Coordinates of C-alpha atoms in Angstrom, one line a residue:
X9 CA -14.9 19.5 17.2
X10 CA -15.0 15.9 18.5
X11 CA -13.9 14.5 15.2
X12 CA -11.0 16.9 14.9
X13 CA -9.9 16.2 18.4
X14 CA -10.0 12.5 18.0
X15 CA -8.0 12.8 14.8
X16 CA -5.4 15.3 16.0
X17 CA -4.8 13.8 19.5
X18 CA -2.7 11.0 18.1
X19 CA -0.3 13.1 16.0
X20 CA 3.4 13.3 17.0
X21 CA 4.6 16.8 17.8
X22 CA 6.8 16.7 14.7
X23 CA 3.7 16.3 12.5
X24 CA 2.3 19.5 13.9
X25 CA 5.4 21.8 13.9
X26 CA 6.7 20.0 10.9
X27 CA 3.6 21.1 8.9
X28 CA 4.2 24.7 9.9
X29 CA 7.9 24.4 9.0
X30 CA 7.1 22.8 5.6
X31 CA 4.7 25.6 4.7
X32 CA 6.9 28.4 5.8
X33 CA 10.4 27.3 4.9
X34 CA 11.0 27.9 1.2
X35 CA 14.5 26.9 0.3
X36 CA 16.0 28.2 -2.9
X37 CA 17.2 25.6 -5.4
X38 CA 20.9 25.2 -5.5
X39 CA 21.9 25.3 -9.2
X40 CA 25.6 24.8 -8.7
X41 CA 27.4 22.2 -10.8
X42 CA 26.8 18.5 -9.8
X43 CA 29.2 16.3 -7.9
X44 CA 31.2 13.8 -9.9
X45 CA 29.6 10.5 -10.6
X46 CA 30.6 7.1 -9.1
X47 CA 31.4 4.3 -11.5
X48 CA 28.9 1.5 -11.1
X49 CA 30.0 -2.0 -10.7
X50 CA 27.0 -3.8 -12.2
X51 CA 24.2 -3.3 -14.7
X52 CA 20.8 -2.6 -13.1
X53 CA 18.3 -5.5 -13.0
X54 CA 14.7 -4.5 -13.2
X55 CA 11.7 -5.7 -11.2
X56 CA 8.8 -6.4 -13.5
X57 CA 6.6 -3.3 -14.1
X58 CA 4.0 -2.6 -16.9
X59 CA 4.9 0.2 -19.2
X60 CA 2.9 3.4 -18.8
X61 CA 4.1 5.3 -21.9
X62 CA 2.0 4.6 -24.9
X63 CA 3.6 7.2 -27.1
X64 CA 6.3 9.9 -27.0
X65 CA 3.9 12.2 -25.2
X66 CA 1.1 9.9 -24.1
X67 CA 1.0 8.3 -20.6
X68 CA -1.5 5.9 -19.0
X69 CA -2.0 5.9 -15.3
X70 CA -4.9 4.8 -13.0
X71 CA -6.9 3.6 -16.0
X72 CA -6.8 6.9 -17.8
X73 CA -4.6 7.8 -20.8
X74 CA -3.7 11.5 -21.5
X75 CA -1.2 13.4 -23.6
X76 CA 1.3 15.8 -22.1
X77 CA 1.0 18.2 -25.0
X78 CA 2.6 21.3 -23.5
X79 CA 4.4 22.8 -20.5
X80 CA 1.1 23.5 -18.7
X81 CA 0.0 19.9 -18.7
X82 CA 2.4 18.9 -15.9
X83 CA 0.3 20.9 -13.4
X84 CA -3.2 21.1 -14.9
X85 CA -5.7 22.0 -12.2
X86 CA -8.5 20.0 -14.0
X87 CA -6.5 16.7 -14.0
X88 CA -6.4 14.6 -10.8
X89 CA -3.4 15.3 -8.6
X90 CA -2.6 11.6 -8.3
X91 CA -2.5 11.2 -12.1
X92 CA -0.1 14.2 -12.3
X93 CA 2.0 12.8 -9.6
X94 CA 2.4 9.6 -11.6
X95 CA 3.5 11.6 -14.6
X96 CA 6.3 13.2 -12.5
X97 CA 7.4 9.8 -11.1
X98 CA 8.9 8.6 -14.4
X99 CA 8.1 5.0 -13.6
X100 CA 8.2 4.0 -17.2
X101 CA 12.0 4.5 -17.1
X102 CA 12.2 1.4 -15.0
X103 CA 9.4 -0.6 -16.7
X104 CA 9.5 -3.6 -18.9
X105 CA 11.4 -3.2 -22.2
X106 CA 12.4 0.4 -21.2
X107 CA 15.4 0.1 -23.6
X108 CA 13.0 0.1 -26.6
X109 CA 11.5 3.4 -25.4
X110 CA 14.9 5.1 -24.7
X111 CA 14.3 7.8 -27.2
X112 CA 10.9 8.7 -25.7
X113 CA 12.5 8.7 -22.2
X114 CA 15.4 10.9 -23.3
X115 CA 12.9 13.5 -24.7
X116 CA 10.6 13.3 -21.7
X117 CA 13.5 14.0 -19.3
X118 CA 14.6 16.9 -21.5
X119 CA 11.0 18.3 -21.5
X120 CA 10.6 17.8 -17.8
X121 CA 13.8 19.8 -17.1
X122 CA 12.7 22.6 -19.5
X123 CA 9.1 22.7 -18.5
X124 CA 9.4 22.3 -14.7
X125 CA 11.9 24.9 -13.5
X126 CA 12.5 24.7 -9.7
X127 CA 10.9 24.9 -7.3
X128 CA 7.3 25.3 -8.4
X129 CA 4.8 22.6 -9.4
X130 CA 3.9 19.1 -8.6
X131 CA 7.2 17.7 -9.7
X132 CA 9.1 19.5 -7.0
X133 CA 7.0 18.2 -4.2
X134 CA 9.1 15.8 -2.1
X135 CA 7.3 12.5 -2.8
X136 CA 7.3 12.6 -6.7
X137 CA 10.9 14.1 -6.5
X138 CA 12.0 11.1 -4.4
X139 CA 10.5 8.5 -6.9
X140 CA 11.8 10.4 -9.9
X141 CA 15.4 10.6 -8.6
X142 CA 15.3 6.8 -8.2
X143 CA 13.9 6.1 -11.6
X144 CA 16.3 8.4 -13.4
X145 CA 19.2 6.7 -11.7
X146 CA 17.8 3.2 -12.5
X147 CA 17.5 4.3 -16.2
X148 CA 21.1 5.5 -16.1
X149 CA 22.3 2.2 -14.7
X150 CA 20.2 0.0 -17.0
X151 CA 19.8 1.8 -20.4
X152 CA 22.3 4.6 -21.0
X153 CA 24.2 7.4 -19.4
X154 CA 22.2 10.5 -18.5
X155 CA 22.7 13.7 -20.6
X156 CA 24.7 16.4 -18.8
X157 CA 21.7 18.5 -18.3
X158 CA 19.9 15.5 -16.7
X159 CA 22.8 14.9 -14.3
X160 CA 22.8 18.5 -13.3
X161 CA 19.0 18.5 -12.8
X162 CA 19.3 15.3 -10.7
X163 CA 21.8 17.0 -8.4
X164 CA 19.5 20.1 -8.1
X165 CA 16.6 17.7 -7.2
X166 CA 18.6 15.9 -4.6
X167 CA 19.7 19.1 -3.0
X168 CA 16.1 20.4 -2.9
X169 CA 14.8 17.1 -1.5
X170 CA 17.3 17.1 1.3
X171 CA 15.8 20.4 2.5
X172 CA 12.2 19.4 2.0
X173 CA 11.9 16.1 3.8
X174 CA 8.3 15.2 4.7
X175 CA 8.7 15.0 8.4
X176 CA 5.1 16.2 8.8
X177 CA 3.8 13.2 7.0
X178 CA 6.2 10.5 8.1
X179 CA 5.3 6.9 7.1
X180 CA 5.9 5.8 3.5
X181 CA 6.5 9.4 2.4
X182 CA 9.5 9.9 4.6
X183 CA 10.7 6.4 3.7
X184 CA 10.6 7.4 0.0
X185 CA 12.5 10.6 0.8
X186 CA 15.2 8.5 2.4
X187 CA 15.4 6.1 -0.5
X188 CA 15.8 9.1 -2.9
X189 CA 18.7 10.5 -0.9
X190 CA 20.4 7.1 -0.7
X191 CA 20.2 6.6 -4.5
X192 CA 21.5 10.1 -5.1
X193 CA 24.2 9.7 -2.6
X194 CA 25.4 6.5 -4.1
X195 CA 25.1 7.7 -7.7
X196 CA 27.2 10.8 -7.0
X197 CA 30.5 11.0 -5.2
X198 CA 32.3 13.5 -2.9
X199 CA 31.4 15.3 0.3
X200 CA 28.0 16.5 -0.8
X201 CA 26.8 13.1 -1.9
X202 CA 28.2 11.6 1.4
X203 CA 25.9 14.0 3.2
X204 CA 22.9 12.7 1.3
X205 CA 23.9 9.2 2.1
X206 CA 24.3 10.0 5.8
X207 CA 20.9 11.6 6.0
X208 CA 19.1 9.0 4.0
X209 CA 20.7 6.2 6.1
X210 CA 19.8 7.9 9.4
X211 CA 16.2 8.2 8.4
X212 CA 15.9 4.7 7.0
X213 CA 17.5 3.0 10.0
X214 CA 14.8 4.6 12.2
X215 CA 12.0 3.9 9.7
X216 CA 12.9 0.3 9.2
X217 CA 12.7 -0.3 12.9
X218 CA 9.4 1.7 13.1
X219 CA 7.6 0.6 9.9
X220 CA 8.6 -3.1 9.5
X221 CA 6.9 -5.1 12.2
X222 CA 8.4 -8.3 13.8
X223 CA 6.2 -10.5 11.5
X224 CA 7.6 -8.8 8.4
X225 CA 4.5 -6.6 7.7
X226 CA 4.4 -2.9 7.0
X227 CA 2.9 -1.0 9.9
X228 CA 0.1 0.6 7.8
X229 CA -1.4 -2.9 7.3
X230 CA -2.0 -2.4 3.5
X231 CA -0.8 -5.3 1.4
X232 CA -0.3 -2.8 -1.5
X233 CA 2.0 -0.5 0.4
X234 CA 3.8 -3.4 1.9
X235 CA 4.6 -4.6 -1.6
X236 CA 5.8 -1.2 -2.6
X237 CA 8.1 -1.0 0.3
X238 CA 9.4 -4.5 -0.3
X239 CA 10.4 -3.5 -3.7
X240 CA 12.2 -0.5 -2.1
X241 CA 14.1 -2.9 0.2
X242 CA 15.2 -5.0 -2.8
X243 CA 16.1 -1.9 -4.8
X244 CA 18.4 -0.7 -2.0
X245 CA 20.1 -4.1 -1.7
X246 CA 20.8 -3.9 -5.5
X247 CA 22.0 -0.3 -5.1
X248 CA 24.6 -1.6 -2.6
X249 CA 25.8 -4.1 -5.3
X250 CA 25.9 -1.4 -8.0
X251 CA 28.0 0.8 -5.8
X252 CA 29.9 -1.4 -3.3
X253 CA 30.8 0.3 -0.1
X254 CA 28.5 3.3 -0.7
X255 CA 25.8 2.3 1.7
X256 CA 26.6 1.7 5.4
X257 CA 27.2 -1.9 6.2
X258 CA 24.8 -2.0 9.1
X259 CA 22.0 -0.6 7.0
X260 CA 22.6 -3.2 4.3
X261 CA 22.5 -6.0 6.9
X262 CA 19.2 -4.7 8.3
X263 CA 17.7 -4.6 4.8
X264 CA 19.0 -8.1 4.0
X265 CA 17.3 -9.4 7.2
X266 CA 14.0 -7.6 6.4
X267 CA 13.6 -8.8 2.8
X268 CA 12.9 -12.6 3.5
X269 CA 10.4 -11.7 6.3
X270 CA 8.6 -9.2 4.0
X271 CA 8.4 -11.7 1.2
X272 CA 6.9 -14.3 3.5
X273 CA 4.4 -11.8 4.8
X274 CA 3.3 -11.0 1.3
X275 CA 2.9 -14.7 0.6
X276 CA 0.5 -15.0 3.5
X277 CA -1.5 -11.9 2.4
X278 CA -1.8 -13.0 -1.2
X279 CA -4.7 -15.1 -2.6
X280 CA -4.1 -18.2 -4.6
X281 CA -4.4 -16.1 -7.8
X282 CA -1.1 -14.4 -6.8
X283 CA -2.6 -11.0 -6.2
X284 CA -2.9 -9.1 -2.8
X285 CA -5.8 -9.3 -0.4
X286 CA -7.9 -6.1 -0.2
X287 CA -7.4 -4.6 3.3
X288 CA -7.1 -0.9 3.9
X289 CA -6.0 0.9 0.7
X290 CA -5.2 -1.8 -1.7
X291 CA -5.7 -2.2 -5.5
X292 CA -4.3 -4.2 -8.4
X293 CA -1.8 -2.7 -10.8
X294 CA 0.1 -0.3 -8.4
X295 CA 2.7 -2.6 -6.7
X296 CA 4.5 -5.6 -8.2
X297 CA 2.8 -9.0 -7.6
X298 CA 4.2 -11.6 -5.2
X299 CA 5.7 -13.7 -8.1
X300 CA 7.4 -10.6 -9.6
X301 CA 9.0 -9.6 -6.2
X302 CA 10.1 -13.2 -5.7
X303 CA 11.7 -13.3 -9.1
X304 CA 13.4 -10.0 -8.4
X305 CA 14.7 -11.3 -5.1
X306 CA 15.9 -14.5 -6.7
X307 CA 17.7 -12.5 -9.5
X308 CA 19.6 -10.7 -6.7
X309 CA 20.5 -13.9 -5.0
X310 CA 18.3 -13.3 -2.0
X311 CA 17.1 -16.5 -0.3
X312 CA 13.6 -16.7 0.9
X313 CA 11.1 -19.3 2.2
X314 CA 9.3 -21.3 -0.4
X315 CA 7.9 -24.1 1.8
X316 CA 4.1 -24.6 1.5
X317 CA 2.2 -22.4 3.9
X318 CA 0.6 -24.1 6.9
X319 CA -3.2 -24.5 7.3
X320 CA -3.0 -21.6 9.9
X321 CA -0.6 -18.8 9.2
X322 CA -0.9 -16.0 11.8
X323 CA 0.7 -12.6 11.5
X324 CA 0.3 -11.5 15.1
X325 CA 2.1 -8.2 14.9
X326 CA 0.2 -7.1 11.9
X327 CA -3.1 -8.6 13.0
X328 CA -4.0 -10.9 10.1
X329 CA -4.6 -14.7 10.0
X330 CA -4.8 -16.9 6.9
X331 CA -6.6 -20.3 7.0
X332 CA -6.4 -23.0 4.4
X333 CA -8.8 -26.0 4.3
X334 CA -9.3 -28.1 1.2
X335 CA -10.1 -25.7 -1.7
X336 CA -10.6 -22.7 0.6
X337 CA -8.3 -19.9 1.6
X338 CA -9.6 -17.3 4.1
X339 CA -7.7 -14.2 5.2
X340 CA -9.1 -12.5 8.3
X341 CA -8.5 -9.0 9.6
X342 CA -8.1 -8.8 13.4
X343 CA -5.8 -5.8 13.1
X344 CA -5.7 -2.3 14.4
X345 CA -6.4 0.2 11.6
X346 CA -2.7 1.1 11.4
X347 CA -0.2 3.3 13.4
X348 CA -2.1 5.7 15.5
X349 CA -0.3 8.8 14.2
X350 CA -0.6 8.0 10.5
X351 CA -3.8 6.0 9.7
X352 CA -4.2 7.7 6.3
X353 CA -4.5 4.5 4.3
X354 CA -6.8 2.8 6.8
X355 CA -10.3 1.6 6.2
X356 CA -13.1 0.9 8.7
X357 CA -12.6 -2.8 7.9
X358 CA -12.0 -4.4 11.3
X359 CA -13.1 -8.1 11.5
X360 CA -13.6 -8.2 7.7
X361 CA -12.2 -11.1 5.6
X362 CA -11.7 -12.4 2.1
X363 CA -12.2 -15.9 0.7
X364 CA -10.9 -17.8 -2.3
X365 CA -12.2 -21.2 -3.5
X366 CA -10.5 -23.5 -6.0
X367 CA -7.9 -20.8 -6.7
X368 CA -10.5 -18.1 -7.5
X369 CA -11.8 -15.2 -5.3
X370 CA -15.2 -15.8 -3.9
X371 CA -15.8 -13.1 -1.2
X372 CA -14.0 -9.8 -1.5
X373 CA -13.7 -6.5 0.2
X374 CA -14.7 -3.5 -1.8
X375 CA -11.3 -2.2 -2.9
X376 CA -10.5 1.4 -4.0
X377 CA -10.5 3.3 -7.3
X378 CA -9.6 6.9 -6.2
X379 CA -7.7 8.9 -3.6
X380 CA -9.7 12.1 -4.5
X381 CA -11.7 13.4 -1.5
X382 CA -15.4 13.0 -2.1
X383 CA -18.3 10.7 -1.7
X384 CA -16.7 7.8 -3.6
X385 CA -13.5 7.8 -1.6
X386 CA -15.5 8.0 1.6
X387 CA -17.8 5.2 0.6
X388 CA -14.9 2.9 -0.3
X389 CA -13.4 3.4 3.2
X390 CA -16.6 2.8 5.1
X391 CA -17.4 -0.4 7.0
X392 CA -20.3 -1.2 4.6
X393 CA -17.7 -1.6 1.8
X394 CA -16.2 -4.6 3.6
X395 CA -17.2 -8.1 4.7
X396 CA -18.0 -7.2 8.3
X397 CA -20.8 -5.7 10.4
X398 CA -22.2 -2.2 10.7
X399 CA -24.2 -1.2 13.8
X400 CA -27.0 1.4 13.5
X401 CA -25.4 2.6 10.2
X402 CA -22.2 3.6 11.9
X403 CA -18.6 2.8 10.9
X404 CA -16.4 0.7 13.1
X405 CA -13.7 3.4 12.8
X406 CA -14.6 7.1 12.0
X407 CA -13.0 7.5 8.6
X408 CA -13.5 10.9 7.1
X409 CA -11.9 13.1 4.5
X410 CA -9.6 11.3 2.1
X411 CA -7.0 10.2 4.6
X412 CA -8.4 10.9 8.1
X413 CA -9.5 8.7 11.0
X414 CA -11.0 10.0 14.3
X415 CA -12.1 7.4 16.8
X416 CA -10.8 4.0 15.7
X417 CA -11.6 0.3 16.5
X418 CA -9.3 -1.6 18.8
X419 CA -9.2 -5.4 18.4
X420 CA -9.1 -7.6 21.4
X421 CA -9.8 -11.2 22.5
X422 CA -8.0 -12.5 19.5
X423 CA -7.3 -16.2 19.1
X424 CA -6.9 -18.9 16.4
X425 CA -6.8 -22.7 16.8
X426 CA -7.7 -26.0 15.2
X427 CA -10.7 -28.0 16.5
X428 CA -10.7 -31.4 14.9
X429 CA -11.1 -30.8 11.1
X430 CA -12.2 -27.2 11.7
X431 CA -9.9 -24.1 11.7
X432 CA -11.1 -21.3 14.0
X433 CA -10.3 -17.6 14.3
X434 CA -11.9 -15.3 16.8
X435 CA -11.7 -11.6 17.4
X436 CA -13.6 -8.7 18.8
X437 CA -13.4 -4.9 18.7
X438 CA -14.6 -1.8 20.5
X439 CA -15.2 0.5 17.6
X440 CA -18.9 0.8 18.4
X441 CA -18.4 1.5 22.0
X442 CA -18.6 5.2 21.2
X443 CA -22.3 4.7 20.3
X444 CA -25.0 5.4 22.9
X445 CA -25.5 1.7 23.5
X446 CA -21.8 1.1 24.0
X447 CA -21.7 -1.9 21.6
X448 CA -19.0 -4.5 21.2
X449 CA -18.7 -6.7 18.1
X450 CA -17.2 -10.2 18.3
X451 CA -16.8 -12.5 15.3
X452 CA -15.8 -16.2 15.0
X453 CA -14.8 -17.8 11.7
X454 CA -15.1 -21.6 11.5
X455 CA -13.6 -23.1 8.3
X456 CA -13.3 -26.7 7.0
X457 CA -12.9 -28.2 3.6
X458 CA -16.6 -28.1 2.9
X459 CA -17.8 -24.7 4.2
X460 CA -17.4 -21.6 6.4
X461 CA -19.5 -20.4 9.3
X462 CA -19.3 -16.8 10.4
X463 CA -20.7 -16.1 13.8
X464 CA -21.4 -12.5 14.9
X465 CA -22.2 -11.5 18.4
X466 CA -23.0 -8.0 19.7
X467 CA -23.2 -6.8 23.2
X468 CA -24.8 -3.5 24.2
X469 CA -27.9 -1.6 23.0
X470 CA -28.6 -1.1 19.3
X471 CA -31.5 -0.9 16.9
X472 CA -30.0 -3.0 14.1
X473 CA -26.9 -4.6 12.7
X474 CA -26.0 -5.5 9.2
X475 CA -23.4 -8.0 8.0
X476 CA -22.3 -7.8 4.4
X477 CA -20.6 -10.4 2.2
X478 CA -19.5 -9.2 -1.2
X479 CA -19.3 -11.8 -3.9
X480 CA -16.5 -11.6 -6.5
X481 CA -17.9 -10.3 -9.8
X482 CA -15.8 -12.2 -12.2
X483 CA -16.0 -16.0 -12.6
X484 CA -16.9 -16.6 -8.9
X485 CA -16.7 -20.2 -7.8
X486 CA -20.0 -21.9 -6.9
X487 CA -21.0 -21.0 -3.4
X488 CA -24.3 -21.5 -1.5
X489 CA -25.3 -19.6 1.7
X490 CA -27.8 -19.6 4.5
X491 CA -28.3 -17.4 7.6
X492 CA -30.0 -17.5 10.9
X493 CA -31.1 -13.9 10.4
X494 CA -33.1 -12.3 7.5
X495 CA -30.9 -11.9 4.5
X496 CA -31.1 -10.8 0.9
X497 CA -29.0 -10.2 -2.2
X498 CA -28.4 -6.6 -3.1
X499 CA -26.5 -4.8 -5.9
X500 CA -23.0 -3.7 -5.1
X501 CA -19.7 -2.6 -6.6
X502 CA -16.1 -3.8 -6.5
X503 CA -13.2 -1.5 -7.2
X504 CA -10.2 -3.7 -8.1
X505 CA -7.9 -1.0 -9.4
X506 CA -7.7 2.8 -9.7
X507 CA -10.3 4.1 -12.2
X508 CA -12.2 0.8 -12.4
X509 CA -15.5 -0.4 -11.1
X510 CA -17.3 -3.7 -11.5
X511 CA -20.9 -4.6 -10.5
X512 CA -21.3 -7.4 -8.0
X513 CA -23.7 -9.0 -5.6
X514 CA -23.7 -8.4 -1.9
X515 CA -25.3 -10.7 0.6
X516 CA -26.9 -8.5 3.3
X517 CA -27.8 -10.1 6.6
X518 CA -29.9 -8.1 9.0
X519 CA -29.3 -9.0 12.6
X520 CA -31.7 -7.5 15.1
X521 CA -30.7 -9.8 18.0
X522 CA -27.5 -10.2 19.9
X523 CA -26.1 -13.0 17.8
X524 CA -26.5 -14.4 14.3
X525 CA -24.6 -16.8 12.0
X526 CA -24.0 -17.0 8.2
X527 CA -23.0 -20.2 6.5
X528 CA -21.3 -20.7 3.2
X529 CA -20.9 -24.1 1.5
X530 CA -19.1 -25.5 -1.5
X531 CA -18.0 -28.8 -3.1
X532 CA -14.4 -30.0 -3.2
X533 CA -14.5 -30.7 -7.0

């Protein structure tokens, strides 16, 4: 009961009554004729995205390729829900070289309409519906006009979405719902479309203020989701140019102000290899890379900061700090797990970090490969999957289920500074205070151009503490280590993308005293 209480106590009332409303309210699809279409002013410019269709009926998502052979395949119970969601997103319509696959897309849309009658099935759930509405409209603006039956279906989808908003989930789901309504409201004209625009704008005004922090970061503290929402912001700015005057002026101004801050945040949270750091739910291949988002922003004429990053770059509202000394880049997590009422993408990774050397990853957090509830998902969220300290086998935050957190770590005593040639970050958390010994964990990173020292200190009663440092499995730069406590190399795993696993080595340091330190050294080359 304690775990349920500490999970539920943080929920907003709307998440509780909204869940009941969502289950009980079953609106009927409105099949009336669609509103008239607006005439676009510009051709749609795509953000880079890898193609996911490998044939007329074959799709590849999350590292797995399957064939949608018949109507039942859209909702197969023996296929992962997330894979099926991806099939309903229609992301390939906005992917690279989509024009060359226009025939496939035309047929897939025709099949979807015929094989997914409203309102049953995965495709009519609000999140995939939101993404599909956007992708169909992007395709219509970039490739060719939609067939009349697709235009009608799009209107039916928008009407249904308007009555199935995910107020019980909030976060990036409600954001996606708002984006879908804004796209539909701009694509169509008339009073009905104006209503979609008003609702989408009202939601997004609130969510922009709630979800985008002052330092530009997304409040769920996941670099992957941050990049997804940054693409959304850029998409909406382009939508305003495609249909001038459709979106409210104040909303466009807020989006335009957010984009450069969000781009800079992603620069800080990306490694020298151009890919995101792995904190909370994060994996390669889901969101556009930093360079792709910068190119997209540049194509839209959006100015953003390109000055070299400083040796210390702090994101105080998000809770991350980036250090750069010589060939080393370190990104440290001194952040809360996320918003209290929606920590679904959080990991028990407080006071973890990642390190790159000479442009290559050296120390990495474990990553993710699945959202399916089970032992693997749980293991990937646990503290032991991250470069930080476990105490008596416990997690710093009580992650459970696929997207749940009960008692969670709170960071405090956070600071960063330069001491001569050394860059220093310090932080502590109270996640282990729930243990009988009421333990606190504090960590100090000391980085210079030749090496890194990680000092861990524990106060309170405990039997044993373990610090883990996961070495990157592919082409790691030369790195030597030493420790003041007993240490050994163990076998581990790294999950860089959905459906993928790589073997790696993990340095495991066993600290049975109140303080211990681990040193890493390298050459400048």
